[in-house]
PDB file of C-alpha atoms in Angstrom:
ATOM      1  CA  MET A1223     -50.335  86.526 105.898  1.00 49.00           C
ATOM      2  CA  ARG A1224     -50.647  87.836 103.010  1.00 49.00           C
ATOM      3  CA  THR A1225     -47.974  86.977 100.964  1.00 48.00           C
ATOM      4  CA  SER A1226     -48.755  83.543 102.501  1.00 49.00           C
ATOM      5  CA  LEU A1227     -52.400  83.981 100.303  1.00 44.00           C
ATOM      6  CA  SER A1228     -50.435  85.418  97.155  1.00 49.00           C
ATOM      7  CA  ILE A1229     -47.940  82.351  97.138  1.00 46.00           C
ATOM      8  CA  VAL A1230     -51.072  80.212  97.552  1.00 45.00           C
ATOM      9  CA  ALA A1231     -53.350  81.984  95.370  1.00 47.00           C
ATOM     10  CA  ALA A1232     -50.151  81.907  92.599  1.00 49.00           C
ATOM     11  CA  LEU A1233     -49.675  77.673  92.638  1.00 47.00           C
ATOM     12  CA  VAL A1234     -53.283  77.705  92.157  1.00 49.00           C
ATOM     13  CA  GLY A1235     -52.897  79.644  88.962  1.00 52.00           C
ATOM     14  CA  THR A1236     -49.608  77.655  88.131  1.00 50.00           C
ATOM     15  CA  ALA A1237     -51.981  74.238  88.551  1.00 48.00           C
ATOM     16  CA  ALA A1238     -54.991  75.577  86.542  1.00 49.00           C
ATOM     17  CA  THR A1239     -52.079  76.225  83.697  1.00 52.00           C
ATOM     18  CA  LEU A1240     -50.927  72.710  83.763  1.00 51.00           C
ATOM     19  CA  PRO A1241     -52.082  70.082  80.941  1.00 52.00           C
ATOM     20  CA  LYS A1242     -54.952  68.148  82.256  1.00 51.00           C
ATOM     21  CA  ILE A1243     -54.086  64.308  82.727  1.00 47.00           C
ATOM     22  CA  PRO A1244     -57.013  62.012  81.831  1.00 48.00           C
ATOM     23  CA  PHE A1245     -57.790  59.839  84.575  1.00 45.00           C
ATOM     24  CA  VAL A1246     -57.085  56.558  84.021  1.00 47.00           C
ATOM     25  CA  SER A1247     -59.128  53.681  86.223  1.00 47.00           C
ATOM     26  CA  SER A1248     -57.419  50.638  87.335  1.00 47.00           C
ATOM     27  CA  THR A1249     -59.738  48.418  86.186  1.00 47.00           C
ATOM     28  CA  GLU A1250     -58.749  49.422  82.663  1.00 48.00           C
ATOM     29  CA  VAL A1251     -56.183  47.359  80.750  1.00 47.00           C
ATOM     30  CA  ILE A1252     -54.097  48.093  77.741  1.00 42.00           C
ATOM     31  CA  GLN A1253     -53.381  45.281  76.107  1.00 47.00           C
ATOM     32  CA  LEU A1254     -50.003  44.622  74.336  1.00 42.00           C
ATOM     33  CA  THR A1255     -49.566  42.370  71.378  1.00 44.00           C
ATOM     34  CA  ASN A1256     -45.857  40.543  70.806  1.00 47.00           C
ATOM     35  CA  THR A1257     -46.136  40.055  67.058  1.00 43.00           C
ATOM     36  CA  ALA A1258     -43.292  38.127  66.661  1.00 46.00           C
ATOM     37  CA  ILE A1259     -44.364  35.227  68.667  1.00 44.00           C
ATOM     38  CA  ILE A1260     -47.714  34.624  66.559  1.00 46.00           C
ATOM     39  CA  PRO A1261     -46.365  33.223  63.907  1.00 50.00           C
ATOM     40  CA  ARG A1262     -44.781  30.615  66.607  1.00 52.00           C
ATOM     41  CA  GLN A1263     -48.305  30.181  68.315  1.00 53.00           C
ATOM     42  CA  SER A1264     -49.865  29.313  65.029  1.00 67.00           C
ATOM     43  CA  ALA A1265     -47.264  26.993  63.966  1.00 68.00           C
ATOM     44  CA  GLN A1266     -47.727  24.852  67.007  1.00 65.00           C
ATOM     45  CA  GLN A1267     -51.482  24.688  66.127  1.00 81.00           C
ATOM     46  CA  ALA A1268     -50.477  22.924  63.336  1.00 94.00           C
ATOM     47  CA  CYS A1269     -51.315  19.584  62.599  1.00 96.00           C
ATOM     48  CA  PHE A1270     -48.313  18.115  62.026  1.00 97.00           C
ATOM     49  CA  VAL A1271     -46.215  20.173  65.150  1.00 96.00           C
ATOM     50  CA  VAL A1272     -46.584  16.979  67.288  1.00 95.00           C
ATOM     51  CA  GLY A1273     -43.766  17.923  69.900  1.00 95.00           C
ATOM     52  CA  ASP A1274     -42.866  20.537  71.840  1.00 94.00           C
ATOM     53  CA  GLU A1275     -39.306  21.638  70.631  1.00 95.00           C
ATOM     54  CA  THR A1276     -39.135  24.910  69.805  1.00 94.00           C
ATOM     55  CA  LEU A1277     -39.055  26.289  65.933  1.00 95.00           C
ATOM     56  CA  PRO A1278     -36.534  28.111  64.440  1.00 95.00           C
ATOM     57  CA  GLU A1279     -38.644  30.983  63.021  1.00 94.00           C
ATOM     58  CA  GLU A1280     -38.108  30.556  59.760  1.00 94.00           C
ATOM     59  CA  THR A1281     -39.623  26.644  59.917  1.00 96.00           C
ATOM     60  CA  ALA A1282     -42.331  28.404  62.577  1.00 95.00           C
ATOM     61  CA  ASP A1283     -43.328  31.163  59.743  1.00 95.00           C
ATOM     62  CA  ILE A1284     -43.640  27.935  56.962  1.00 96.00           C
ATOM     63  CA  ALA A1285     -45.538  25.603  59.506  1.00 96.00           C
ATOM     64  CA  ALA A1286     -48.202  29.078  60.659  1.00 95.00           C
ATOM     65  CA  ALA A1287     -48.020  28.794  56.688  1.00 95.00           C
ATOM     66  CA  LEU A1288     -49.095  25.694  55.749  1.00 97.00           C
ATOM     67  CA  ALA A1289     -51.687  24.791  59.099  1.00 94.00           C
ATOM     68  CA  SER A1290     -54.120  25.681  57.063  1.00 92.00           C
ATOM     69  CA  THR A1291     -53.403  23.839  53.634  1.00 93.00           C
ATOM     70  CA  VAL A1292     -51.956  20.570  54.544  1.00 97.00           C
ATOM     71  CA  THR A1293     -54.305  18.012  56.279  1.00 97.00           C
ATOM     72  CA  CYS A1294     -52.650  15.276  58.890  1.00 98.00           C
ATOM     73  CA  ASP A1295     -53.531  11.271  58.440  1.00 97.00           C
ATOM     74  CA  ASP A1296     -53.032  10.255  62.722  1.00 94.00           C
ATOM     75  CA  SER A1297     -53.338   6.866  62.083  1.00 97.00           C
ATOM     76  CA  GLU A1298     -50.096   7.182  59.814  1.00 97.00           C
ATOM     77  CA  GLU A1299     -46.476   7.706  60.760  1.00 97.00           C
ATOM     78  CA  THR A1300     -43.749   8.688  58.608  1.00 98.00           C
ATOM     79  CA  ILE A1301     -40.632  10.432  59.740  1.00 98.00           C
ATOM     80  CA  ALA A1302     -39.991  10.563  63.423  1.00 97.00           C
ATOM     81  CA  GLY A1303     -43.714   9.775  64.407  1.00 97.00           C
ATOM     82  CA  VAL A1304     -45.022  12.791  62.798  1.00 98.00           C
ATOM     83  CA  PRO A1305     -48.638  11.907  60.847  1.00 98.00           C
ATOM     84  CA  ASP A1306     -48.308  11.360  57.426  1.00 98.00           C
ATOM     85  CA  VAL A1307     -49.481  15.088  55.418  1.00 98.00           C
ATOM     86  CA  THR A1308     -51.251  15.784  52.201  1.00 98.00           C
ATOM     87  CA  SER A1309     -51.187  18.553  50.384  1.00 98.00           C
ATOM     88  CA  GLY A1310     -53.807  18.569  47.302  1.00 97.00           C
ATOM     89  CA  SER A1311     -53.002  15.189  45.599  1.00 93.00           C
ATOM     90  CA  THR A1312     -49.728  14.789  47.344  1.00 98.00           C
ATOM     91  CA  THR A1313     -49.362  13.021  50.796  1.00 98.00           C
ATOM     92  CA  PHE A1314     -45.192  12.710  52.048  1.00 98.00           C
ATOM     93  CA  SER A1315     -45.466   8.934  52.300  1.00 98.00           C
ATOM     94  CA  SER A1316     -45.854   9.188  48.217  1.00 98.00           C
ATOM     95  CA  VAL A1317     -42.634  10.949  48.353  1.00 98.00           C
ATOM     96  CA  ASP A1318     -40.935   9.951  51.637  1.00 98.00           C
ATOM     97  CA  PHE A1319     -37.410   9.696  50.920  1.00 98.00           C
ATOM     98  CA  SER A1320     -36.351   7.666  53.964  1.00 98.00           C
ATOM     99  CA  GLN A1321     -37.945   4.462  52.765  1.00 97.00           C
ATOM    100  CA  SER A1322     -35.834   4.461  50.059  1.00 97.00           C
ATOM    101  CA  SER A1323     -32.460   2.738  49.256  1.00 97.00           C
ATOM    102  CA  GLN A1324     -30.884   5.165  47.147  1.00 98.00           C
ATOM    103  CA  THR A1325     -28.816   8.164  49.484  1.00 98.00           C
ATOM    104  CA  PRO A1326     -31.118  11.809  49.701  1.00 98.00           C
ATOM    105  CA  LEU A1327     -29.946  13.642  46.802  1.00 98.00           C
ATOM    106  CA  GLU A1328     -30.169  10.571  44.610  1.00 98.00           C
ATOM    107  CA  PHE A1329     -33.622  10.016  45.767  1.00 98.00           C
ATOM    108  CA  ALA A1330     -34.423  13.857  44.929  1.00 98.00           C
ATOM    109  CA  LEU A1331     -32.949  13.754  41.654  1.00 98.00           C
ATOM    110  CA  SER A1332     -34.525  10.539  40.482  1.00 98.00           C
ATOM    111  CA  GLN A1333     -37.562  11.936  42.099  1.00 98.00           C
ATOM    112  CA  PHE A1334     -38.331  14.980  42.184  1.00 98.00           C
ATOM    113  CA  ALA A1335     -37.058  15.639  37.596  1.00 98.00           C
ATOM    114  CA  THR A1336     -38.346  18.396  35.627  1.00 98.00           C
ATOM    115  CA  ALA A1337     -39.532  18.248  32.009  1.00 97.00           C
ATOM    116  CA  ASP A1338     -37.813  19.070  28.743  1.00 96.00           C
ATOM    117  CA  PRO A1339     -38.442  21.641  28.333  1.00 97.00           C
ATOM    118  CA  LEU A1340     -38.641  22.953  32.149  1.00 98.00           C
ATOM    119  CA  ALA A1341     -41.378  25.259  31.678  1.00 97.00           C
ATOM    120  CA  ASP A1342     -43.548  22.655  30.810  1.00 98.00           C
ATOM    121  CA  THR A1343     -43.084  21.048  34.420  1.00 98.00           C
ATOM    122  CA  ASP A1344     -46.412  21.061  36.243  1.00 98.00           C
ATOM    123  CA  LEU A1345     -45.203  23.839  38.903  1.00 98.00           C
ATOM    124  CA  GLN A1346     -48.321  22.959  41.392  1.00 98.00           C
ATOM    125  CA  THR A1347     -47.323  19.187  41.619  1.00 98.00           C
ATOM    126  CA  PHE A1348     -44.227  20.859  42.802  1.00 98.00           C
ATOM    127  CA  GLN A1349     -45.966  22.823  44.966  1.00 98.00           C
ATOM    128  CA  ASP A1350     -47.135  19.989  46.867  1.00 98.00           C
ATOM    129  CA  GLN A1351     -44.315  17.784  46.976  1.00 98.00           C
ATOM    130  CA  LEU A1352     -42.127  21.010  48.875  1.00 98.00           C
ATOM    131  CA  ASN A1353     -45.204  21.593  51.030  1.00 98.00           C
ATOM    132  CA  VAL A1354     -45.750  18.015  52.518  1.00 98.00           C
ATOM    133  CA  TYR A1355     -41.354  18.070  52.968  1.00 98.00           C
ATOM    134  CA  GLN A1356     -41.928  21.225  54.334  1.00 98.00           C
ATOM    135  CA  ALA A1357     -45.110  20.622  57.072  1.00 98.00           C
ATOM    136  CA  THR A1358     -42.908  16.823  57.373  1.00 98.00           C
ATOM    137  CA  GLU A1359     -39.798  19.040  58.166  1.00 98.00           C
ATOM    138  CA  ALA A1360     -41.570  21.454  61.067  1.00 98.00           C
ATOM    139  CA  GLY A1361     -42.918  18.089  62.341  1.00 97.00           C
ATOM    140  CA  ILE A1362     -39.459  16.224  62.611  1.00 98.00           C
ATOM    141  CA  ARG A1363     -38.009  19.559  64.545  1.00 97.00           C
ATOM    142  CA  SER A1364     -40.433  19.656  66.770  1.00 97.00           C
ATOM    143  CA  VAL A1365     -39.627  16.768  68.552  1.00 97.00           C
ATOM    144  CA  GLY A1366     -35.679  16.854  67.974  1.00 97.00           C
ATOM    145  CA  GLY A1367     -35.835  14.546  65.204  1.00 97.00           C
ATOM    146  CA  SER A1368     -32.678  13.930  62.325  1.00 95.00           C
ATOM    147  CA  LEU A1369     -32.746  16.441  59.391  1.00 96.00           C
ATOM    148  CA  ALA A1370     -31.618  14.190  56.993  1.00 97.00           C
ATOM    149  CA  ILE A1371     -34.850  15.600  55.310  1.00 98.00           C
ATOM    150  CA  LYS A1372     -33.004  18.785  54.388  1.00 98.00           C
ATOM    151  CA  VAL A1373     -31.365  17.754  51.624  1.00 98.00           C
ATOM    152  CA  PRO A1374     -34.614  16.922  49.236  1.00 98.00           C
ATOM    153  CA  LYS A1375     -36.387  18.967  50.448  1.00 98.00           C
ATOM    154  CA  PHE A1376     -33.596  22.576  49.685  1.00 98.00           C
ATOM    155  CA  PHE A1377     -33.522  20.158  46.274  1.00 98.00           C
ATOM    156  CA  LEU A1378     -37.478  20.544  45.950  1.00 98.00           C
ATOM    157  CA  GLU A1379     -37.267  23.878  46.474  1.00 98.00           C
ATOM    158  CA  PHE A1380     -34.731  24.606  43.902  1.00 98.00           C
ATOM    159  CA  GLN A1381     -36.980  22.943  42.079  1.00 98.00           C
ATOM    160  CA  VAL A1382     -39.749  24.766  42.099  1.00 98.00           C
ATOM    161  CA  SER A1383     -37.496  28.497  42.016  1.00 98.00           C
ATOM    162  CA  ARG A1384     -36.404  26.682  38.287  1.00 98.00           C
ATOM    163  CA  ILE A1385     -39.556  26.528  37.507  1.00 98.00           C
ATOM    164  CA  GLN A1386     -41.063  29.368  38.605  1.00 98.00           C
ATOM    165  CA  THR A1387     -38.141  31.261  37.193  1.00 98.00           C
ATOM    166  CA  ALA A1388     -38.073  28.731  33.529  1.00 98.00           C
ATOM    167  CA  GLN A1389     -42.588  29.807  33.481  1.00 98.00           C
ATOM    168  CA  GLY A1390     -41.090  34.061  33.785  1.00 97.00           C
ATOM    169  CA  ASN A1391     -42.149  34.088  37.401  1.00 97.00           C
ATOM    170  CA  PRO A1392     -38.694  34.087  38.911  1.00 96.00           C
ATOM    171  CA  PRO A1393     -38.815  34.239  42.702  1.00 95.00           C
ATOM    172  CA  THR A1394     -37.524  38.258  43.975  1.00 94.00           C
ATOM    173  CA  ALA A1395     -36.661  36.953  47.395  1.00 95.00           C
ATOM    174  CA  ALA A1396     -32.522  36.205  47.387  1.00 93.00           C
ATOM    175  CA  GLY A1397     -32.672  33.242  49.845  1.00 94.00           C
ATOM    176  CA  LEU A1398     -35.816  32.008  47.032  1.00 96.00           C
ATOM    177  CA  GLN A1399     -33.702  32.166  44.055  1.00 97.00           C
ATOM    178  CA  VAL A1400     -31.724  29.341  42.092  1.00 98.00           C
ATOM    179  CA  ASP A1401     -28.660  30.237  42.592  1.00 97.00           C
ATOM    180  CA  HIS A1402     -28.939  30.525  46.724  1.00 98.00           C
ATOM    181  CA  LEU A1403     -30.721  27.132  46.327  1.00 98.00           C
ATOM    182  CA  ARG A1404     -28.009  26.013  44.831  1.00 98.00           C
ATOM    183  CA  ASP A1405     -25.656  26.321  47.839  1.00 98.00           C
ATOM    184  CA  LYS A1406     -28.231  24.828  50.215  1.00 98.00           C
ATOM    185  CA  VAL A1407     -28.542  21.924  48.788  1.00 98.00           C
ATOM    186  CA  LEU A1408     -25.061  21.380  47.903  1.00 98.00           C
ATOM    187  CA  LYS A1409     -23.960  22.655  51.564  1.00 97.00           C
ATOM    188  CA  ASN A1410     -26.293  20.393  53.193  1.00 97.00           C
ATOM    189  CA  ALA A1411     -25.007  17.260  50.977  1.00 97.00           C
ATOM    190  CA  PRO A1412     -21.378  16.990  51.967  1.00 95.00           C
ATOM    191  CA  LYS A1413     -21.233  13.465  51.941  1.00 95.00           C
ATOM    192  CA  GLU A1414     -22.957  12.734  48.576  1.00 98.00           C
ATOM    193  CA  ALA A1415     -20.895  11.099  45.779  1.00 98.00           C
ATOM    194  CA  GLN A1416     -19.446  14.282  43.278  1.00 98.00           C
ATOM    195  CA  ASP A1417     -21.339  13.283  40.559  1.00 98.00           C
ATOM    196  CA  LEU A1418     -24.576  13.833  41.791  1.00 98.00           C
ATOM    197  CA  LEU A1419     -23.787  17.308  43.422  1.00 98.00           C
ATOM    198  CA  ASP A1420     -21.598  18.281  39.435  1.00 98.00           C
ATOM    199  CA  GLN A1421     -26.229  17.126  38.440  1.00 98.00           C
ATOM    200  CA  VAL A1422     -27.506  19.889  40.992  1.00 98.00           C
ATOM    201  CA  THR A1423     -25.083  22.625  39.654  1.00 98.00           C
ATOM    202  CA  GLN A1424     -25.341  21.987  36.096  1.00 98.00           C
ATOM    203  CA  LEU A1425     -28.843  21.912  36.904  1.00 98.00           C
ATOM    204  CA  ALA A1426     -29.019  25.643  38.264  1.00 98.00           C
ATOM    205  CA  THR A1427     -27.900  26.662  34.897  1.00 98.00           C
ATOM    206  CA  GLN A1428     -30.594  25.193  32.484  1.00 97.00           C
ATOM    207  CA  LEU A1429     -33.187  27.543  33.719  1.00 96.00           C
ATOM    208  CA  SER A1430     -35.635  27.581  30.141  1.00 90.00           C
TER     209      SER A1430
END
């Protein structure tokens, strides 16, 4: 009997020295946030994302960033039922490649030509043009539409990078640098005439 009491006492003493685990009420809920889905949720709230197709991560991030700066005119549609969008003083319908008889790259080269010298180009105008193209592309992707828009969109990214470089503020991200974007334009324009592709290659060397 004494041995049993000794064992019990020892167990009680051991329990007293163990670290105490705080009691958690069953009503307490631990909030977990999946940060990966936040941009996609924001992208779905953008006025130009009119469909239910899942956007690629990069497109979703861009759409989320543009959601608060690009506005939509729901009374006017452009490509694939996407509303006409505006950034600054630029509306997509005013620079819509799909309404031209030219090929996408031919249109881009003529419509989005820079000043001479390059550094004198109005960067904000080109940024607004890029914004409406990126917003419209996100809208097209959200409904599973044709992505012919990628050629002029990548060309605009290419031109913005050239202008920034000429003005002394070259992009630091590898994906936004001139040579990378030149290759993006060329890769997405395999059916364009060679002389047009050569013009893009030549522009990539003109950075001042």
